[in-house]
mmCIF file of C-alpha atoms and ligand atoms in Angstrom:
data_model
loop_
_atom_site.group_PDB
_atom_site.id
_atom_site.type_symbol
_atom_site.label_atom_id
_atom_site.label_comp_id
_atom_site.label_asym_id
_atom_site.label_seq_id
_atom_site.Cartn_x
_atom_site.Cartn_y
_atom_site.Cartn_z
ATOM 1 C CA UNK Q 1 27.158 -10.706 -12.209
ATOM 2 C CA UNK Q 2 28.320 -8.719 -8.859
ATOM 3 C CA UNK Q 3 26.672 -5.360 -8.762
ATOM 4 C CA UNK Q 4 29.876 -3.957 -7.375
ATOM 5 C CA UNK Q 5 31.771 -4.639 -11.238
ATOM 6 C CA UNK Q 6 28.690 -3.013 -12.885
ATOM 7 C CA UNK Q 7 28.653 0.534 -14.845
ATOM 8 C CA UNK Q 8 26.306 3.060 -12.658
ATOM 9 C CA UNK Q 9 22.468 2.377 -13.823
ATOM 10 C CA UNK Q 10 22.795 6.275 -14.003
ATOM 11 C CA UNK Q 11 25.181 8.924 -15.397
ATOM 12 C CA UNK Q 12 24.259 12.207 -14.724
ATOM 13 C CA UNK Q 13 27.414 14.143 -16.988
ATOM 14 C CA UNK Q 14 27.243 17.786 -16.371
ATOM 15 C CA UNK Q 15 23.772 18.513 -17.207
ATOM 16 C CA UNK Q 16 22.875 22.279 -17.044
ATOM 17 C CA UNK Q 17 19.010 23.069 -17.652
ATOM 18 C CA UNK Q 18 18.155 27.061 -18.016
ATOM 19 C CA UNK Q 19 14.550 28.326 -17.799
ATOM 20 C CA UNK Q 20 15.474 32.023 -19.337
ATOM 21 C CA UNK Q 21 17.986 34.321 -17.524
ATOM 22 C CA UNK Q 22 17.672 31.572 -14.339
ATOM 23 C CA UNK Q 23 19.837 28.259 -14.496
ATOM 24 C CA UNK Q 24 18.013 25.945 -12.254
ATOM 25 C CA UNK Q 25 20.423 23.438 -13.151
ATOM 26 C CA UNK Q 26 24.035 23.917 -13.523
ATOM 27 C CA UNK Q 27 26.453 21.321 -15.011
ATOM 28 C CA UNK Q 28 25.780 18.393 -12.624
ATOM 29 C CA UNK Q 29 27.104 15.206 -12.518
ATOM 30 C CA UNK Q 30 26.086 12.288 -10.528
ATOM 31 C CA UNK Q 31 26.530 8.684 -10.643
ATOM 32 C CA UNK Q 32 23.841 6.252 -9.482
ATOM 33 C CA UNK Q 33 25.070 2.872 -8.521
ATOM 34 C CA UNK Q 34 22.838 -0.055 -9.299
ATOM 35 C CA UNK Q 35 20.392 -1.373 -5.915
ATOM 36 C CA UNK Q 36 21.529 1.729 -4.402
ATOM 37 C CA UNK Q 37 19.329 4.133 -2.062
ATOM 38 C CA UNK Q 38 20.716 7.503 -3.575
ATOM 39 C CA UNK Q 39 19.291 10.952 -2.176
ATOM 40 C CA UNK Q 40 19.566 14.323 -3.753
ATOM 41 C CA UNK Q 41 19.023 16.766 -0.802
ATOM 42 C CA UNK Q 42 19.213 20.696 -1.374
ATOM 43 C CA UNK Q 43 16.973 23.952 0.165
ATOM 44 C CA UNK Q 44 13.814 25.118 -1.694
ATOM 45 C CA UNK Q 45 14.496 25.745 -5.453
ATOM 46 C CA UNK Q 46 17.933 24.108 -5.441
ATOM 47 C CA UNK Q 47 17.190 22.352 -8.550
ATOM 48 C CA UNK Q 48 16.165 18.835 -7.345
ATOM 49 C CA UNK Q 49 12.455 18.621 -9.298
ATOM 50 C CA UNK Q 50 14.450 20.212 -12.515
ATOM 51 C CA UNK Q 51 16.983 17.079 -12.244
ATOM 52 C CA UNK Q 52 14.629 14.699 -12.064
ATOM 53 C CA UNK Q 53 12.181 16.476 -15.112
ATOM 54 C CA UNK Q 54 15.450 15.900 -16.693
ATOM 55 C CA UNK Q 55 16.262 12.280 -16.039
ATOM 56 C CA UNK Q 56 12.582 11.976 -16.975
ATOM 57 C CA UNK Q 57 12.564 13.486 -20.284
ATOM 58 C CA UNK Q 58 10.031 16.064 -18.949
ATOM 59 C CA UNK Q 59 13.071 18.627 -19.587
ATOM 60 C CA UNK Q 60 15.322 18.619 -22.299
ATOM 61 C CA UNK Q 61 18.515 19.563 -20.823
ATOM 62 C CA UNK Q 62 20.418 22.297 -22.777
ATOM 63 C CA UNK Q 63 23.803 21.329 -22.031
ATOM 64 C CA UNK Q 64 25.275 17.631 -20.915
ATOM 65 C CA UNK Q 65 23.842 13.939 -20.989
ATOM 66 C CA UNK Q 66 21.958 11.244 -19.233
ATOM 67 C CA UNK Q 67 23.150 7.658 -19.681
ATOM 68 C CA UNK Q 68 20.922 4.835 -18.560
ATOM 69 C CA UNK Q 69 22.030 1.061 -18.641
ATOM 70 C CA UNK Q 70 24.441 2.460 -20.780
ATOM 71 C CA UNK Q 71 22.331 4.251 -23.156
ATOM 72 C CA UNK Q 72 21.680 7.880 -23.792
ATOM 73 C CA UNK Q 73 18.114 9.081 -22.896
ATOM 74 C CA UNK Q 74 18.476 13.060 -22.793
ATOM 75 C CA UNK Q 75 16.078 13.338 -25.888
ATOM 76 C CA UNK Q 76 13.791 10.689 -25.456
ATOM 77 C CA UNK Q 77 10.092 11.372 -24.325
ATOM 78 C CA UNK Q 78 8.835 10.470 -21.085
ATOM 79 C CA UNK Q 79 6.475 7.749 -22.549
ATOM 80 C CA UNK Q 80 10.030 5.783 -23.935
ATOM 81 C CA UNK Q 81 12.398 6.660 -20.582
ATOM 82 C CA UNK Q 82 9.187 5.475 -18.964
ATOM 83 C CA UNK Q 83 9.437 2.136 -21.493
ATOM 84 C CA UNK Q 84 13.183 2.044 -21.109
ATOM 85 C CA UNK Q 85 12.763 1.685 -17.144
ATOM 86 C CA UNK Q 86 12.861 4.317 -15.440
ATOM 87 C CA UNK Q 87 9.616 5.234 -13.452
ATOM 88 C CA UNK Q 88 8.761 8.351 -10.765
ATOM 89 C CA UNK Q 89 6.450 9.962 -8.176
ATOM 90 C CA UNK Q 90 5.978 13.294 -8.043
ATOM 91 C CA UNK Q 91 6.238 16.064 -5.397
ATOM 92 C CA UNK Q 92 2.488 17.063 -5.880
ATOM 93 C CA UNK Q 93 0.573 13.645 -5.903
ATOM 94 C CA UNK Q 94 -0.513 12.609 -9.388
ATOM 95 C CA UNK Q 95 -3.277 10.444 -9.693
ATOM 96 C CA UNK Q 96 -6.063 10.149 -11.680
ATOM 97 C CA UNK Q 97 -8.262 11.101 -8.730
ATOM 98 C CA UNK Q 98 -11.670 10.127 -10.346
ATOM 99 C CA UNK Q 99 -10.480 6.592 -10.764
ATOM 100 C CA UNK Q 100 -10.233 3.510 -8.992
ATOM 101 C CA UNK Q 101 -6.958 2.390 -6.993
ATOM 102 C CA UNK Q 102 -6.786 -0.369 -8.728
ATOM 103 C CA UNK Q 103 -7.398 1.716 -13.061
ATOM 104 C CA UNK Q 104 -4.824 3.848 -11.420
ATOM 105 C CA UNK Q 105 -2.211 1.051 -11.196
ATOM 106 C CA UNK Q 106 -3.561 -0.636 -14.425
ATOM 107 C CA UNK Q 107 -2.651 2.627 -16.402
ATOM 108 C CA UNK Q 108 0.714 3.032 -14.517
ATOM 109 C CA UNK Q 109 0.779 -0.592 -16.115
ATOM 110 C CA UNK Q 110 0.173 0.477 -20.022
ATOM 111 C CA UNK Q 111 3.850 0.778 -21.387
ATOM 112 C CA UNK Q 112 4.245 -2.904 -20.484
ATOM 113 C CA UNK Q 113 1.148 -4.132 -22.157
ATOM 114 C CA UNK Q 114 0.968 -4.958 -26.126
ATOM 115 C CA UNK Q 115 -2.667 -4.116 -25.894
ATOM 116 C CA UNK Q 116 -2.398 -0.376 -24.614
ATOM 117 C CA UNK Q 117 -4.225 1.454 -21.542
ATOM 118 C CA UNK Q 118 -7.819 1.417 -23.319
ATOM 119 C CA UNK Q 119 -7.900 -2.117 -23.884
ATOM 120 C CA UNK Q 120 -6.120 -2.903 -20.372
ATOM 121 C CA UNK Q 121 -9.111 -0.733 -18.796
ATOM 122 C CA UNK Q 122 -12.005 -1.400 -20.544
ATOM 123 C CA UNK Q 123 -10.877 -5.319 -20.715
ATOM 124 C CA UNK Q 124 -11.544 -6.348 -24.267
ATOM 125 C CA UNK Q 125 -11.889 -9.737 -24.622
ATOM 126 C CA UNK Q 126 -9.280 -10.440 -27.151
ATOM 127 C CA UNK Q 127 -7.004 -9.621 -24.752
ATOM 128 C CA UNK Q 128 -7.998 -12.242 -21.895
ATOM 129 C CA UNK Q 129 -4.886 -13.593 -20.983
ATOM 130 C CA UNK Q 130 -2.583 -10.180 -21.017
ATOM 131 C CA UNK Q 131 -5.748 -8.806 -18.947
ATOM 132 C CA UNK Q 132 -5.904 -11.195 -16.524
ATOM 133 C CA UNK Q 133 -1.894 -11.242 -15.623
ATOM 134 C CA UNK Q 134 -2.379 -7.028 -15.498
ATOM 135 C CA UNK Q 135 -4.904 -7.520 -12.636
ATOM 136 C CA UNK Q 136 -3.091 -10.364 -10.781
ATOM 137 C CA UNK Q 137 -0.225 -7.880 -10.595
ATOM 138 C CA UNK Q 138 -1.918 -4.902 -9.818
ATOM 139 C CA UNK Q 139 -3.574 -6.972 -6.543
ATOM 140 C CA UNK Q 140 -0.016 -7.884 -5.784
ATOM 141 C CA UNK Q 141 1.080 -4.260 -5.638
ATOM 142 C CA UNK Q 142 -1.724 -3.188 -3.905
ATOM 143 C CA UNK Q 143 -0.384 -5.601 -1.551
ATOM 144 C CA UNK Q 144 3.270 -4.676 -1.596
ATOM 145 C CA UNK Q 145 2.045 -1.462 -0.443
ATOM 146 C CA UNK Q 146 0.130 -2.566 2.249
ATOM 147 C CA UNK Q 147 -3.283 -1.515 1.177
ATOM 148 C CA UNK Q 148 -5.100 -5.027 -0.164
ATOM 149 C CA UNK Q 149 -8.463 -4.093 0.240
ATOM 150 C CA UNK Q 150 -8.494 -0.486 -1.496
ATOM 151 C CA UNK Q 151 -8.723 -1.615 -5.399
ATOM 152 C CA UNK Q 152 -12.470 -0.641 -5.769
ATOM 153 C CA UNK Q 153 -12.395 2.596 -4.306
ATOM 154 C CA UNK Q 154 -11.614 5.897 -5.940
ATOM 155 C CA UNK Q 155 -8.364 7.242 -5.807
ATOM 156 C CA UNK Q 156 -9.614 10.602 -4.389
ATOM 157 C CA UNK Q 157 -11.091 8.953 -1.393
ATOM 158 C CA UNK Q 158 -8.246 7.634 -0.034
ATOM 159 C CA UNK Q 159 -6.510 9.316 2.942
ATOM 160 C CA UNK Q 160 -3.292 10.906 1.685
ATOM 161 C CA UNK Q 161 -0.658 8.953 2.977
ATOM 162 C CA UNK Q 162 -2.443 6.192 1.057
ATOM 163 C CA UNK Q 163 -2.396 8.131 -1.943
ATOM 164 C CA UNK Q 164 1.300 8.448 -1.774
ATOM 165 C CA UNK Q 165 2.136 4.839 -1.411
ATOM 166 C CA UNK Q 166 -0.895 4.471 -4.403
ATOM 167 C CA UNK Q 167 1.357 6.369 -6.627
ATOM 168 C CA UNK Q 168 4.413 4.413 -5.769
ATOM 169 C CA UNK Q 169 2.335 1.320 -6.945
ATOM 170 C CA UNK Q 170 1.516 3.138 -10.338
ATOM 171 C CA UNK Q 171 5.552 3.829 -11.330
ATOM 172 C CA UNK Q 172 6.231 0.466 -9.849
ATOM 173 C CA UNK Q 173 3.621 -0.781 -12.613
ATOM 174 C CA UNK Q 174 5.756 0.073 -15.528
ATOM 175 C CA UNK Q 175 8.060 -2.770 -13.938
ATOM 176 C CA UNK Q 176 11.102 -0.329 -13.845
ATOM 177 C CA UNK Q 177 14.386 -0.774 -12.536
ATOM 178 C CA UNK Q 178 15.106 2.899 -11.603
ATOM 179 C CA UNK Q 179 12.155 4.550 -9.485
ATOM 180 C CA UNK Q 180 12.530 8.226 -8.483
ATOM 181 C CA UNK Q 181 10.625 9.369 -5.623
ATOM 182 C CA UNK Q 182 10.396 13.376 -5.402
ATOM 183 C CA UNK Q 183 9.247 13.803 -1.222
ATOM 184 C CA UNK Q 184 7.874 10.726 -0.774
ATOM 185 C CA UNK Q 185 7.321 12.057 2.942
ATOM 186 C CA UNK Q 186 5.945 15.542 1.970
ATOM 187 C CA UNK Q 187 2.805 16.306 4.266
ATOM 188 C CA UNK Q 188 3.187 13.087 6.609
ATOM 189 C CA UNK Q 189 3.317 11.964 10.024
ATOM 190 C CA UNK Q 190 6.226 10.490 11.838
ATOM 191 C CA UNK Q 191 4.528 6.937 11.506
ATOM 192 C CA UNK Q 192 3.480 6.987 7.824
ATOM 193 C CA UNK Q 193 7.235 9.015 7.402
ATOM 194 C CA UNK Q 194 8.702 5.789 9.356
ATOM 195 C CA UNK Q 195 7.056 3.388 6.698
ATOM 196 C CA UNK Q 196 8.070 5.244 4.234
ATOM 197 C CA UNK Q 197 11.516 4.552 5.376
ATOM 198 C CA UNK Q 198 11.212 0.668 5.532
ATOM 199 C CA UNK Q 199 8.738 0.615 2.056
ATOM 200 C CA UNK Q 200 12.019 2.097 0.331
ATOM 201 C CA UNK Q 201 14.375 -0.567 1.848
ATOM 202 C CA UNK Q 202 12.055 -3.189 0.897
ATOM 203 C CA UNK Q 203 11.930 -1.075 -2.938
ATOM 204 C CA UNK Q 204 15.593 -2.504 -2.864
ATOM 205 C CA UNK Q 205 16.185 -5.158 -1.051
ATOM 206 C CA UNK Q 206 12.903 -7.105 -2.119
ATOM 207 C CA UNK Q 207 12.015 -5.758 -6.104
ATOM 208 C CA UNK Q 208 15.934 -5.228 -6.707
ATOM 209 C CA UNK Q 209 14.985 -1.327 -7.505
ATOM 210 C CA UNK Q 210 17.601 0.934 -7.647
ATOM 211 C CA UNK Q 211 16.079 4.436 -5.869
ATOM 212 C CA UNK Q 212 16.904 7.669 -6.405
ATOM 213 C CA UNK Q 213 14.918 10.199 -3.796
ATOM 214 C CA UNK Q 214 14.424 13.588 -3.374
ATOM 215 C CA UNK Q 215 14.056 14.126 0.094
ATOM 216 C CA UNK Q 216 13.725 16.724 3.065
ATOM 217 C CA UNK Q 217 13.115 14.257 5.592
ATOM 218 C CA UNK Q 218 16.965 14.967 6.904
ATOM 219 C CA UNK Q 219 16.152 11.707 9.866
ATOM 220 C CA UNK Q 220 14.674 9.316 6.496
ATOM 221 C CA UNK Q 221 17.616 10.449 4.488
ATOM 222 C CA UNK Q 222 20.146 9.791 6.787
ATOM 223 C CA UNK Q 223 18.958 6.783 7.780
ATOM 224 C CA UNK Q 224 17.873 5.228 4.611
ATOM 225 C CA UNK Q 225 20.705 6.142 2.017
ATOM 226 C CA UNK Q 226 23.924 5.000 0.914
ATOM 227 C CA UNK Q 227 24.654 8.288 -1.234
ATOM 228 C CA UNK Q 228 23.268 11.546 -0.910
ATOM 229 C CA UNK Q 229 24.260 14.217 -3.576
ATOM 230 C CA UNK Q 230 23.567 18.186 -2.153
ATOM 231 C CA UNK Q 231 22.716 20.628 -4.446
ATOM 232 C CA UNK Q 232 22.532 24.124 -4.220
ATOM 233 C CA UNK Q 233 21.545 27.201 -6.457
ATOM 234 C CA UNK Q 234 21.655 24.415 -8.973
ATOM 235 C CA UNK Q 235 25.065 23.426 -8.171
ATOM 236 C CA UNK Q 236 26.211 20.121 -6.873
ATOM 237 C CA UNK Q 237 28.357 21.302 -3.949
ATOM 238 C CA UNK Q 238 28.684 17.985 -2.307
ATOM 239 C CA UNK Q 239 28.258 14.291 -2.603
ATOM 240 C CA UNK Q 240 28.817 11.183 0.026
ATOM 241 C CA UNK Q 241 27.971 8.818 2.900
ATOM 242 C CA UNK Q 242 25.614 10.187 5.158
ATOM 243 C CA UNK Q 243 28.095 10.685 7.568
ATOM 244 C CA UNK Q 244 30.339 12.847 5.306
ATOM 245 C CA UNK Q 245 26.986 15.127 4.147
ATOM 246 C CA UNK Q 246 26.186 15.511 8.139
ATOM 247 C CA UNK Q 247 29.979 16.825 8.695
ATOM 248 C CA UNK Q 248 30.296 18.940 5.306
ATOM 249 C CA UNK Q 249 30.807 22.736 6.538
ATOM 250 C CA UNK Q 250 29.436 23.746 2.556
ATOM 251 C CA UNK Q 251 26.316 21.481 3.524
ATOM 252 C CA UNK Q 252 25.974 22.873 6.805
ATOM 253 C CA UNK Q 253 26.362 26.378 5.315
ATOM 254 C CA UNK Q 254 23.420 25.810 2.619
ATOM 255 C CA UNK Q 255 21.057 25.187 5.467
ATOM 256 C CA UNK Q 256 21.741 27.641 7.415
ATOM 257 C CA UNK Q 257 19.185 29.738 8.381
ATOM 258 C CA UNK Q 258 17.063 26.527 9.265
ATOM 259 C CA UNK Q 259 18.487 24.863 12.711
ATOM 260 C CA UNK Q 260 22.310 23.241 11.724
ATOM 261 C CA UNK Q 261 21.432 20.345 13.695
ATOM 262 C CA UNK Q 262 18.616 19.630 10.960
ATOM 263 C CA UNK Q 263 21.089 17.375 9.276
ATOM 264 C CA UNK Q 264 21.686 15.155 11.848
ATOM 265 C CA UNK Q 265 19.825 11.560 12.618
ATOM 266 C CA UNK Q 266 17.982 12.089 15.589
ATOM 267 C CA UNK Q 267 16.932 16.124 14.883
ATOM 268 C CA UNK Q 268 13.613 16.295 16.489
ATOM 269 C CA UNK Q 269 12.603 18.791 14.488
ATOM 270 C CA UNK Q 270 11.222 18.119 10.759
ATOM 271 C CA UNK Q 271 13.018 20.686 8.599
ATOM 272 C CA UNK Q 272 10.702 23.862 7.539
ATOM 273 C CA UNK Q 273 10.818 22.800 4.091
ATOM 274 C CA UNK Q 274 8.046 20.733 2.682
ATOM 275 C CA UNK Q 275 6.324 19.909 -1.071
ATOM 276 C CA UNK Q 276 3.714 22.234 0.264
ATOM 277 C CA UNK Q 277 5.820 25.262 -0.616
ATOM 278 C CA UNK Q 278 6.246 23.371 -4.499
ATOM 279 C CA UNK Q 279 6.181 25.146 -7.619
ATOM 280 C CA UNK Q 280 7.471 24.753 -10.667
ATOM 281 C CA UNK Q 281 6.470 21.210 -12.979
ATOM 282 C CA UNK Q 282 6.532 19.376 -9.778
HETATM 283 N N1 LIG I 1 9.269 25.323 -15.738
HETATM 284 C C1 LIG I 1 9.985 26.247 -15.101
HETATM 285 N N2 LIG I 1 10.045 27.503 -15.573
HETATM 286 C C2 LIG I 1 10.765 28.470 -14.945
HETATM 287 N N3 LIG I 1 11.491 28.248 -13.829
HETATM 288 C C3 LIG I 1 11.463 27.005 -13.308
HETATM 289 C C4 LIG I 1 10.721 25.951 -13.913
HETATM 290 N N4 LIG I 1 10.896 24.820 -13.165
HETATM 291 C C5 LIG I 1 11.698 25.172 -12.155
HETATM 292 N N5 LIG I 1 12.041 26.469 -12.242
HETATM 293 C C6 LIG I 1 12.927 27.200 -11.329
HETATM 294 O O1 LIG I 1 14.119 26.441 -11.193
HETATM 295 C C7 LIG I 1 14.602 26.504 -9.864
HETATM 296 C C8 LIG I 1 14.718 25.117 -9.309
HETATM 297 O O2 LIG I 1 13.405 24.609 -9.088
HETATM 298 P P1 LIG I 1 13.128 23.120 -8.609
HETATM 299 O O3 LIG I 1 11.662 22.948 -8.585
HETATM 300 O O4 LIG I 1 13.911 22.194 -9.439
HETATM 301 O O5 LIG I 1 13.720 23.158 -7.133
HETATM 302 P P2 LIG I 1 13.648 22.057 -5.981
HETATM 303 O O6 LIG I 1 15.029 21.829 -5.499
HETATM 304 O O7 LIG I 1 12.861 20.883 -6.433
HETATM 305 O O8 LIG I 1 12.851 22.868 -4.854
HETATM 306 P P3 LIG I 1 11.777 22.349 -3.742
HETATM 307 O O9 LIG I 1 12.575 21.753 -2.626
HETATM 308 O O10 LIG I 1 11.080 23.603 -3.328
HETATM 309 O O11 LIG I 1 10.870 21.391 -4.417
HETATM 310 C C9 LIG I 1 13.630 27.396 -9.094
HETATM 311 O O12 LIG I 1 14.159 28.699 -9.081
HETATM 312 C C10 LIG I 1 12.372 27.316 -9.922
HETATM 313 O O13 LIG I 1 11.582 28.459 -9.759
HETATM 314 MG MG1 LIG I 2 11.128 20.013 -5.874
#
């Protein structure tokens, strides 16, 4: 089937998600289109983590609905959207830090295996066959993301920009078709950024993933995305091509107060935003 004649593999219909008086989401709506590279770009406390807690089933929203594949998640738990196919980083790493590289992929593997996470880790034997397909897989992801020799070490040890493309490999475990990366790039360097870049094509064009990313990175985004959705105060106030986003005035208005050229490819400057100022469930 031609991905062009498919539904969206994500319907975002006017989702609103309140935390008290403050609506950090307000009626959004945003379609995903399969093997697409879609960004959601927006200033500090726009609402971007909130979506994705949403999509997620961290986050119930209060008003609106999620459709994936075709089927309504808003009110499933994370462990079943996780199931269902849809897997995520976050903006502040998580990773089992006391663990090896390689248990922290083999849990990120657990809602594909009949066994469970204990058995997968502590590798019953009544289990051989499902156990020994878990760790072929886990070495191959370890390879996908360039770091083949890092399985026995501890998660914790790692430098950081390994860490990051560690936790990629644990949502790519889950085998999902929808990955959502939430500043992939936060706290890198210009080279690790750059691989970033090229690790997401390859998400796509190699695993068939469709990605949706949350992104400062204004060079990455531009560069690496097909659609980019801008949301501020919790409001979508634009969606397009890269090249309509960079020409936007509304977009250009909601960074204001950070250099305008920022959205440009090419900006030599990294935007002042970064995870670092996170808060929230990131
Ligand atoms: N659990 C929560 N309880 C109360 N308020 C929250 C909660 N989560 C998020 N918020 C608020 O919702 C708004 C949107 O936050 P969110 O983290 O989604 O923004 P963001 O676009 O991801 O920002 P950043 O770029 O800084 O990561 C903020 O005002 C934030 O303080
Ligand atoms: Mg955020």
């Amino acid at each position: 089937m031609s991905d062009d004649n498919r539904e969206p593999i994500l319907r975002i219909r006017g989702v609103t998600r309140r935390f008290g008086g403050l609506t950090a989401i307000r009626n959004v709506t945003i379609d995903v289109p399969h093997r697409s590279i879609f960004s959601v770009i927006g200033p500090n406390g726009a609402g971007k983590t909130t979506l994705f807690n949403c999509i997620t089933g961290f986050y119930r929203p209060n008003e609106g609905e999620i459709i994936f594949e075709g089927r309504p998640i808003h009110g499933l738990r994370p462990d079943q959207i996780t199931k269902g196919g849809i897997a995520r980083t976050y903006q502040n790493i998580h990773l089992f830090g006391g663990m090896t590289a390689l248990e922290n992929i083999l849990v990120g593997m657990h809602s594909r295996l009949e066994s469970g996470p204990v058995n997968a880790i502590l590798r019953l034997p009544d289990n051989r066959a499902e156990e020994d397909a878990a760790l072929a897989r886990a070495y191959e992801l370890l390879r996908f993301i360039d770091l083949p020799d890092v399985g026995d070490m501890i998660a914790s040890n790692l430098p950081y920009g390994s860490q990051r493309r560690l936790e990629i490999a644990r949502a790519l475990a889950s085998s999902p078709s929808l990955l959502l990366l939430d500043e992939p790039t936060a706290g890198m360097n210009l080279q690790e950024t750059d691989d970033i870049m090229h690790f997401i094509r390859r998400l796509r064009d190699e695993r068939g993933l469709t990605v949706l990313l949350i992104e400062h990175h204004m060079e990455l985004v531009m560069n690496v995305s097909e659609h980019i959705a801008v949301l501020d105060f919790g409001q979508k106030i634009a969606e397009g091509t890269p090249e309509e986003i960079q020409n936007n005035p509304r977009v250009i208005e909601a960074y204001l107060g950070a250099p305008a050229d920022q959205l440009h490819v090419g900006a030599a400057q990294k935007p002042a935003a970064t995870g670092e100022t996170a808060h929230g469930a990131a």
